[in-house]
PDB file of C-alpha atoms in Angstrom:
ATOM      1  CA  SER A  17      -0.669 -10.031 -13.315  1.00 79.00           C
ATOM      2  CA  SER A  18      -3.469 -12.198 -12.004  1.00 71.00           C
ATOM      3  CA  VAL A  19      -4.974 -15.626 -11.482  1.00 72.00           C
ATOM      4  CA  GLY A  20      -8.507 -15.459 -12.905  1.00 72.00           C
ATOM      5  CA  PHE A  21     -11.807 -16.775 -11.533  1.00 75.00           C
ATOM      6  CA  ASP A  22     -11.988 -20.602 -11.574  1.00 76.00           C
ATOM      7  CA  ALA A  23      -8.294 -20.699 -12.547  1.00 73.00           C
ATOM      8  CA  GLU A  24      -5.454 -22.398 -10.700  1.00 76.00           C
ATOM      9  CA  GLY A  25      -1.845 -21.222 -10.538  1.00 71.00           C
ATOM     10  CA  ARG A  26       0.427 -18.607  -9.068  1.00 77.00           C
ATOM     11  CA  GLY A  27       0.147 -14.987 -10.119  1.00 76.00           C
ATOM     12  CA  GLY A  28       3.358 -13.627 -11.558  1.00 85.00           C
ATOM     13  CA  ASN A  29       5.491 -10.946  -9.972  1.00 93.00           C
ATOM     14  CA  ILE A  30       5.714  -7.441 -11.394  1.00 94.00           C
ATOM     15  CA  GLU A  31       9.274  -6.137 -11.169  1.00 97.00           C
ATOM     16  CA  ILE A  32      10.167  -2.599 -12.258  1.00 97.00           C
ATOM     17  CA  SER A  33      13.564  -0.941 -12.089  1.00 98.00           C
ATOM     18  CA  THR A  34      13.740   2.665 -13.298  1.00 98.00           C
ATOM     19  CA  ASN A  35      14.734   6.198 -12.247  1.00 98.00           C
ATOM     20  CA  THR A  36      11.189   7.611 -12.076  1.00 98.00           C
ATOM     21  CA  LEU A  37       7.801   5.891 -11.980  1.00 97.00           C
ATOM     22  CA  GLU A  38       4.559   7.832 -12.465  1.00 97.00           C
ATOM     23  CA  VAL A  39       1.155   6.126 -12.296  1.00 97.00           C
ATOM     24  CA  ASN A  40      -1.770   8.488 -12.862  1.00 97.00           C
ATOM     25  CA  ASN A  41      -5.296   9.024 -14.256  1.00 96.00           C
ATOM     26  CA  GLU A  42      -6.905   6.053 -12.450  1.00 95.00           C
ATOM     27  CA  SER A  43      -4.176   3.672 -13.660  1.00 95.00           C
ATOM     28  CA  GLN A  44      -2.908   0.810 -11.552  1.00 94.00           C
ATOM     29  CA  LEU A  45      -0.274  -1.856 -11.210  1.00 93.00           C
ATOM     30  CA  THR A  46      -1.892  -4.980  -9.783  1.00 89.00           C
ATOM     31  CA  ALA A  47      -0.793  -8.492  -8.822  1.00 86.00           C
ATOM     32  CA  SER A  48      -3.917 -10.387  -7.769  1.00 82.00           C
ATOM     33  CA  THR A  49      -5.678 -13.703  -7.470  1.00 76.00           C
ATOM     34  CA  PHE A  50      -9.363 -14.469  -7.937  1.00 79.00           C
ATOM     35  CA  GLY A  51      -8.841 -18.247  -8.192  1.00 77.00           C
ATOM     36  CA  MET A  52      -6.756 -20.980  -6.571  1.00 77.00           C
ATOM     37  CA  GLY A  53      -3.209 -19.682  -6.209  1.00 75.00           C
ATOM     38  CA  ARG A  54      -1.165 -17.036  -4.464  1.00 78.00           C
ATOM     39  CA  ALA A  55      -1.145 -13.530  -5.913  1.00 80.00           C
ATOM     40  CA  GLY A  56       2.146 -12.224  -7.254  1.00 85.00           C
ATOM     41  CA  ASN A  57       4.284  -9.519  -5.689  1.00 94.00           C
ATOM     42  CA  LEU A  58       5.109  -5.952  -6.736  1.00 96.00           C
ATOM     43  CA  LEU A  59       8.855  -5.307  -6.557  1.00 97.00           C
ATOM     44  CA  LEU A  60       9.832  -1.734  -7.431  1.00 98.00           C
ATOM     45  CA  GLN A  61      13.337  -0.261  -7.429  1.00 98.00           C
ATOM     46  CA  VAL A  62      12.997   3.375  -8.428  1.00 98.00           C
ATOM     47  CA  GLY A  63      16.043   5.618  -8.129  1.00 97.00           C
ATOM     48  CA  ASP A  64      14.435   9.034  -7.694  1.00 97.00           C
ATOM     49  CA  GLN A  65      10.669   9.148  -7.257  1.00 97.00           C
ATOM     50  CA  ILE A  66       7.445   7.155  -7.356  1.00 97.00           C
ATOM     51  CA  LEU A  67       4.444   9.411  -7.999  1.00 98.00           C
ATOM     52  CA  LEU A  68       0.901   8.050  -7.699  1.00 98.00           C
ATOM     53  CA  ASP A  69      -1.728  10.584  -8.777  1.00 98.00           C
ATOM     54  CA  ASN A  70      -5.344   9.345  -8.594  1.00 98.00           C
ATOM     55  CA  SER A  71      -4.040   5.807  -9.085  1.00 98.00           C
ATOM     56  CA  GLY A  72      -2.791   2.762  -7.209  1.00 96.00           C
ATOM     57  CA  LEU A  73      -0.372  -0.067  -6.609  1.00 96.00           C
ATOM     58  CA  PHE A  74      -2.160  -3.220  -5.423  1.00 91.00           C
ATOM     59  CA  VAL A  75      -1.606  -6.793  -4.381  1.00 90.00           C
ATOM     60  CA  ALA A  76      -4.921  -8.501  -3.732  1.00 83.00           C
ATOM     61  CA  SER A  77      -6.615 -11.806  -3.036  1.00 79.00           C
ATOM     62  CA  VAL A  78     -10.317 -12.159  -3.711  1.00 80.00           C
ATOM     63  CA  SER A  79     -10.214 -15.903  -2.977  1.00 80.00           C
ATOM     64  CA  ASN A  80      -8.954 -18.293  -0.315  1.00 79.00           C
ATOM     65  CA  SER A  81      -5.372 -17.827  -1.537  1.00 75.00           C
ATOM     66  CA  PRO A  82      -2.814 -15.446   0.008  1.00 74.00           C
ATOM     67  CA  ALA A  83      -2.268 -11.909  -1.215  1.00 80.00           C
ATOM     68  CA  GLY A  84       1.205 -10.950  -2.415  1.00 88.00           C
ATOM     69  CA  ASN A  85       3.559  -8.332  -0.992  1.00 94.00           C
ATOM     70  CA  ILE A  86       4.689  -4.879  -2.123  1.00 96.00           C
ATOM     71  CA  ASP A  87       8.388  -3.993  -1.782  1.00 98.00           C
ATOM     72  CA  LEU A  88       9.386  -0.428  -2.733  1.00 97.00           C
ATOM     73  CA  ILE A  89      12.910   0.936  -2.760  1.00 98.00           C
ATOM     74  CA  SER A  90      13.109   4.543  -3.915  1.00 98.00           C
ATOM     75  CA  GLY A  91      14.264   8.051  -3.184  1.00 98.00           C
ATOM     76  CA  GLU A  92      10.724   9.149  -2.339  1.00 97.00           C
ATOM     77  CA  VAL A  93       7.074   8.168  -2.718  1.00 98.00           C
ATOM     78  CA  GLN A  94       4.293  10.698  -3.294  1.00 98.00           C
ATOM     79  CA  LEU A  95       0.620   9.673  -3.168  1.00 98.00           C
ATOM     80  CA  GLU A  96      -1.790  12.366  -4.356  1.00 98.00           C
ATOM     81  CA  ASN A  97      -5.526  12.690  -5.100  1.00 98.00           C
ATOM     82  CA  ASN A  98      -6.965   9.550  -3.468  1.00 98.00           C
ATOM     83  CA  SER A  99      -4.098   7.302  -4.522  1.00 98.00           C
ATOM     84  CA  LEU A 100      -3.723   3.922  -2.894  1.00 97.00           C
ATOM     85  CA  LEU A 101      -0.807   1.675  -1.999  1.00 96.00           C
ATOM     86  CA  SER A 102      -2.590  -1.475  -0.869  1.00 93.00           C
ATOM     87  CA  ALA A 103      -2.211  -5.130   0.092  1.00 90.00           C
ATOM     88  CA  ILE A 104      -5.728  -6.523   0.556  1.00 85.00           C
ATOM     89  CA  SER A 105      -7.353  -9.888   1.048  1.00 83.00           C
ATOM     90  CA  THR A 106     -11.052 -10.656   1.348  1.00 80.00           C
ATOM     91  CA  THR A 107     -10.894 -13.956   3.269  1.00 76.00           C
ATOM     92  CA  VAL A 108      -7.278 -14.813   4.197  1.00 77.00           C
ATOM     93  CA  ASP A 109      -4.267 -12.982   5.637  1.00 78.00           C
ATOM     94  CA  GLY A 110      -3.353  -9.731   3.910  1.00 80.00           C
ATOM     95  CA  GLY A 111      -0.047  -9.085   2.199  1.00 88.00           C
ATOM     96  CA  ASN A 112       2.779  -6.958   3.575  1.00 95.00           C
ATOM     97  CA  LEU A 113       4.110  -3.578   2.465  1.00 97.00           C
ATOM     98  CA  LEU A 114       7.784  -2.719   2.810  1.00 98.00           C
ATOM     99  CA  LEU A 115       8.938   0.800   1.884  1.00 98.00           C
ATOM    100  CA  ASN A 116      12.630   1.744   2.021  1.00 98.00           C
ATOM    101  CA  LEU A 117      13.040   5.382   1.028  1.00 98.00           C
ATOM    102  CA  ASP A 118      15.953   7.801   0.962  1.00 98.00           C
ATOM    103  CA  THR A 119      14.017  11.008   1.696  1.00 97.00           C
ATOM    104  CA  LEU A 120      10.238  11.164   1.974  1.00 96.00           C
ATOM    105  CA  VAL A 121       6.750   9.677   2.017  1.00 98.00           C
ATOM    106  CA  LEU A 122       4.201  12.355   1.070  1.00 98.00           C
ATOM    107  CA  LEU A 123       0.453  11.643   1.441  1.00 98.00           C
ATOM    108  CA  ARG A 124      -2.020  14.159  -0.057  1.00 97.00           C
ATOM    109  CA  ASP A 125      -5.751  14.499  -0.696  1.00 97.00           C
ATOM    110  CA  GLY A 126      -7.197  11.325   0.852  1.00 96.00           C
ATOM    111  CA  SER A 127      -4.411   8.962  -0.175  1.00 97.00           C
ATOM    112  CA  GLN A 128      -3.780   5.731   1.719  1.00 96.00           C
ATOM    113  CA  ILE A 129      -1.141   3.146   2.503  1.00 96.00           C
ATOM    114  CA  THR A 130      -3.061   0.102   3.716  1.00 93.00           C
ATOM    115  CA  ALA A 131      -2.812  -3.608   4.478  1.00 91.00           C
ATOM    116  CA  THR A 132      -6.293  -5.019   5.083  1.00 85.00           C
ATOM    117  CA  ALA A 133      -7.640  -8.522   5.595  1.00 83.00           C
ATOM    118  CA  GLY A 134     -11.178  -9.809   5.456  1.00 72.00           C
ATOM    119  CA  SER A 135     -14.456  -8.116   4.816  1.00 67.00           C
ATOM    120  CA  ALA A 136     -17.615  -7.948   6.881  1.00 62.00           C
ATOM    121  CA  GLN A 137     -18.043 -11.413   8.458  1.00 65.00           C
ATOM    122  CA  THR A 138     -14.901 -12.979   6.952  1.00 68.00           C
ATOM    123  CA  GLY A 139     -11.538 -13.579   8.578  1.00 70.00           C
ATOM    124  CA  GLY A 140      -7.858 -13.164   7.977  1.00 78.00           C
ATOM    125  CA  ASN A 141      -5.143 -11.216   9.730  1.00 79.00           C
ATOM    126  CA  GLY A 142      -4.037  -7.839   8.417  1.00 81.00           C
ATOM    127  CA  GLY A 143      -0.688  -7.609   6.706  1.00 88.00           C
ATOM    128  CA  ASN A 144       2.167  -5.563   8.136  1.00 94.00           C
ATOM    129  CA  ILE A 145       3.450  -2.205   6.948  1.00 96.00           C
ATOM    130  CA  THR A 146       7.101  -1.267   7.476  1.00 98.00           C
ATOM    131  CA  ILE A 147       8.282   2.174   6.379  1.00 98.00           C
ATOM    132  CA  THR A 148      11.873   3.340   6.595  1.00 98.00           C
ATOM    133  CA  ALA A 149      12.197   6.989   5.502  1.00 98.00           C
ATOM    134  CA  PRO A 150      13.701  10.126   6.984  1.00 98.00           C
ATOM    135  CA  PHE A 151      10.344  11.943   6.781  1.00 98.00           C
ATOM    136  CA  ILE A 152       6.640  11.129   6.493  1.00 97.00           C
ATOM    137  CA  VAL A 153       4.424  14.106   5.650  1.00 97.00           C
ATOM    138  CA  ALA A 154       0.641  14.432   5.365  1.00 97.00           C
ATOM    139  CA  ILE A 155      -1.726  17.402   5.482  1.00 95.00           C
ATOM    140  CA  PRO A 156      -3.932  16.862   8.588  1.00 94.00           C
ATOM    141  CA  ALA A 157      -7.206  18.103   7.034  1.00 95.00           C
ATOM    142  CA  GLU A 158      -6.773  16.040   3.833  1.00 96.00           C
ATOM    143  CA  ASN A 159      -7.623  12.687   5.487  1.00 95.00           C
ATOM    144  CA  SER A 160      -4.706  10.556   4.274  1.00 96.00           C
ATOM    145  CA  ASP A 161      -4.055   7.380   6.271  1.00 96.00           C
ATOM    146  CA  ILE A 162      -1.625   4.552   6.964  1.00 95.00           C
ATOM    147  CA  THR A 163      -3.606   1.542   8.254  1.00 92.00           C
ATOM    148  CA  ALA A 164      -3.189  -2.198   8.859  1.00 89.00           C
ATOM    149  CA  ASN A 165      -6.625  -3.580   9.748  1.00 85.00           C
ATOM    150  CA  ALA A 166      -8.643  -6.774   9.806  1.00 81.00           C
ATOM    151  CA  PHE A 167     -12.404  -7.266  10.058  1.00 77.00           C
ATOM    152  CA  GLU A 168     -12.374 -10.563  11.981  1.00 77.00           C
ATOM    153  CA  GLY A 169      -8.693 -11.399  12.597  1.00 76.00           C
ATOM    154  CA  THR A 170      -5.836  -9.442  14.108  1.00 80.00           C
ATOM    155  CA  GLY A 171      -4.855  -6.158  12.499  1.00 81.00           C
ATOM    156  CA  GLY A 172      -1.334  -5.938  11.128  1.00 87.00           C
ATOM    157  CA  ARG A 173       1.508  -3.902  12.571  1.00 93.00           C
ATOM    158  CA  VAL A 174       2.586  -0.510  11.284  1.00 94.00           C
ATOM    159  CA  THR A 175       6.286  -0.004  11.975  1.00 96.00           C
ATOM    160  CA  ILE A 176       7.897   3.299  11.053  1.00 97.00           C
ATOM    161  CA  PHE A 177      11.569   4.233  11.233  1.00 98.00           C
ATOM    162  CA  ALA A 178      11.757   7.999  10.577  1.00 97.00           C
ATOM    163  CA  ASN A 179      13.466  11.159  11.788  1.00 97.00           C
ATOM    164  CA  GLY A 180      10.198  13.091  11.616  1.00 97.00           C
ATOM    165  CA  ILE A 181       6.481  12.445  11.077  1.00 96.00           C
ATOM    166  CA  PHE A 182       4.451  15.544  10.210  1.00 97.00           C
ATOM    167  CA  GLY A 183       0.698  16.023   9.869  1.00 95.00           C
ATOM    168  CA  ILE A 184      -0.289  12.413  10.559  1.00 93.00           C
ATOM    169  CA  GLU A 185      -0.660  10.779  13.963  1.00 88.00           C
ATOM    170  CA  PRO A 186      -1.809   7.514  15.539  1.00 88.00           C
ATOM    171  CA  ARG A 187      -5.522   7.305  16.326  1.00 85.00           C
ATOM    172  CA  LEU A 188      -7.644   4.548  17.884  1.00 83.00           C
ATOM    173  CA  GLU A 189     -10.212   4.779  15.076  1.00 85.00           C
ATOM    174  CA  LEU A 190     -10.510   6.338  11.633  1.00 85.00           C
ATOM    175  CA  THR A 191     -11.271  10.045  11.603  1.00 89.00           C
ATOM    176  CA  PRO A 192     -11.556  12.691   8.866  1.00 90.00           C
ATOM    177  CA  LEU A 193      -8.026  13.764   9.813  1.00 91.00           C
ATOM    178  CA  SER A 194      -4.780  12.179   8.631  1.00 91.00           C
TER     179      SER A 194
END
């Protein structure tokens, strides 16, 4: 779902309700805007599991219009092989990510959950990431990250409500570790 270059309008929402969702082989679900109009949102209600394998879920703005938001409600989310769950904006405030999970967030092999605003020499504040899950697990040496950054504006907030966080820890700057 997108607003194209030189177009004007609002990007539509993508809403999926299912028991299992698998996105793989460089596939993606995207709600974006390249023109004048807010990007749509991704709204996913998945009973058991969301599996991203070398793929991504994106809301993006490559214009002066706001990025959308990603709302996930599921049993668990697994990101594997450089998968990306992302709300990004090149010039304005980034979108927000909200994950409500029954059991687990698993990050493997360089996967990322990110809300980013701006690019080199452009502004915007980073979107916020809120994760509610009993457990968040990453392999330290596999360089998977959860980030909410901005190039010129204020970075977003990462808020996590969990019983346990394993293999990933807060750092002041990006490292090759999770």
